[in-house]
XYZ file of C-alpha atoms in Angstrom:
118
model
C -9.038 9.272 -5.314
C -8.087 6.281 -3.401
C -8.527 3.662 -7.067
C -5.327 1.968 -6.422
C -5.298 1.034 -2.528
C -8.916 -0.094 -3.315
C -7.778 -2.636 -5.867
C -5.325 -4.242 -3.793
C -7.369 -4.181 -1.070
C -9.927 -6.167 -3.562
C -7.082 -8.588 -4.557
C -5.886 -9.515 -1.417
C -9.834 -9.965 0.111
C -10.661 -11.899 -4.002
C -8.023 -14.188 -2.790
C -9.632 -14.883 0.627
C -12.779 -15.634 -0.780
C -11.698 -18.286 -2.811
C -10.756 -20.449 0.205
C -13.929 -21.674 1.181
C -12.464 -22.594 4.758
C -11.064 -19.930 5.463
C -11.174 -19.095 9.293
C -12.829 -15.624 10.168
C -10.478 -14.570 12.301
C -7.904 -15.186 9.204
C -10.137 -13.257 7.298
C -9.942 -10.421 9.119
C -6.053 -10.810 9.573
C -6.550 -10.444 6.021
C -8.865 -7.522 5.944
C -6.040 -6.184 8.396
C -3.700 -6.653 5.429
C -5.431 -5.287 2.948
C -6.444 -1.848 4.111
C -3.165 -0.265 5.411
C -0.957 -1.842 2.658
C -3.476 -0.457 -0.331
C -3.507 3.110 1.598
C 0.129 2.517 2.019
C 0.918 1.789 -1.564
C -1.178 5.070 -2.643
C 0.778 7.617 -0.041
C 3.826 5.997 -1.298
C 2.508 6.512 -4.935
C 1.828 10.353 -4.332
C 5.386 10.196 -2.501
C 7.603 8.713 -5.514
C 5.354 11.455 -7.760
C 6.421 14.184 -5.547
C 9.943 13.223 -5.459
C 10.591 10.849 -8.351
C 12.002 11.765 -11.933
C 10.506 11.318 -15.260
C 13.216 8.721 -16.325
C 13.019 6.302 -12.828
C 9.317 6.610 -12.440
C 8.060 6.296 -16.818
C 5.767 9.157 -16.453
C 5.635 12.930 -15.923
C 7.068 13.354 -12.099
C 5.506 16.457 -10.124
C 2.293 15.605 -12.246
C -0.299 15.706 -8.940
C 1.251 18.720 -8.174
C 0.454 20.242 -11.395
C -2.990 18.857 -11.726
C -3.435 20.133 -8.715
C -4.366 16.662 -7.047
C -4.730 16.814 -3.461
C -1.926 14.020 -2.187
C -0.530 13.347 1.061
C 2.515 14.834 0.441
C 0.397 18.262 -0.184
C -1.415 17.979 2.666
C 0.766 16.519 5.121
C 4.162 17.201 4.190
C 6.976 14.670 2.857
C 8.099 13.938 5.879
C 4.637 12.786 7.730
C 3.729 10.777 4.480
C 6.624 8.477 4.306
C 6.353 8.038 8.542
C 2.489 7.021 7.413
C 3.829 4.817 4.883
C 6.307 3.246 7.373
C 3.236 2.454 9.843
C 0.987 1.162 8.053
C 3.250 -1.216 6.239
C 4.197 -2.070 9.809
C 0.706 -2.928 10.727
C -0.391 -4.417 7.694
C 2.662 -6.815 8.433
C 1.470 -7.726 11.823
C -1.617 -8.686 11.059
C -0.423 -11.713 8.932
C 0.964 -12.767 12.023
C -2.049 -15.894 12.195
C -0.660 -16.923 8.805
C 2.673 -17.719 10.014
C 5.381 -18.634 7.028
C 2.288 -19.010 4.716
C 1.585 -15.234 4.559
C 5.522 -14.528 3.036
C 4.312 -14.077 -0.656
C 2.108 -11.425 0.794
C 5.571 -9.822 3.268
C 7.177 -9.715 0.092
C 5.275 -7.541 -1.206
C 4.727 -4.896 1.658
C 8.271 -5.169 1.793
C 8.665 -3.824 -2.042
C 6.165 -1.192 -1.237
C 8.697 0.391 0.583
C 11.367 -0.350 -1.434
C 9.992 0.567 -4.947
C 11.320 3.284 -7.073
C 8.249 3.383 -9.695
């Protein structure tokens, strides 16, 4: 299941609805945001599962695996899941392009996507 990406996509579109003004074609920037970084977050999840360690990531590593889960690492391979990770982080940061400066809070955290460890 896709629970996680769907709550930050929620977040990040909670956010936009609580300024009233908001432009629509912001909004969508937003929407552009939202959806690869969540689906980003969740490969990379399923990544640091498949190749994390009990100690770095708090929890049982290799525990998909043997649940059985189906994960993009299972299906697509290692390899293919971190490129997917690395392009859709890419996109998600191009759409904040309309927010100029005002969208770093929300770079930041793409950026630790790809960064994190746990």
């Amino acid at each position: 299941a896709l629970k996680t990406g769907a709550l930050i996509r929620a977040s990040v579109m909670m956010g936009a609805a609580c300024a009233p003004d908001l432009e629509p074609h912001r909004e969508r920037a937003l929407t552009g945001f939202a959806a690869p970084i969540g689906l980003a977050f969740q490969i990379q999840d399923d990544l640091l599962d498949e190749l994390g360690d009990t100690a770095t990531l708090g929890k049982a590593a290799q525990s998909d695996r043997q649940r059985g889960k189906s994960t993009y690492p299972a299906i697509l391979g290692i390899a293919a899941s971190q490129e997917r990770v690395r392009r859709l982080s890419e996109q998600a940061l191009e759409s904040l392009a309309p927010f100029g400066a005002a969208a770093e809070p929300l770079r930041a955290v793409a950026e630790w996507l790809l960064a994190r460890r746990n």
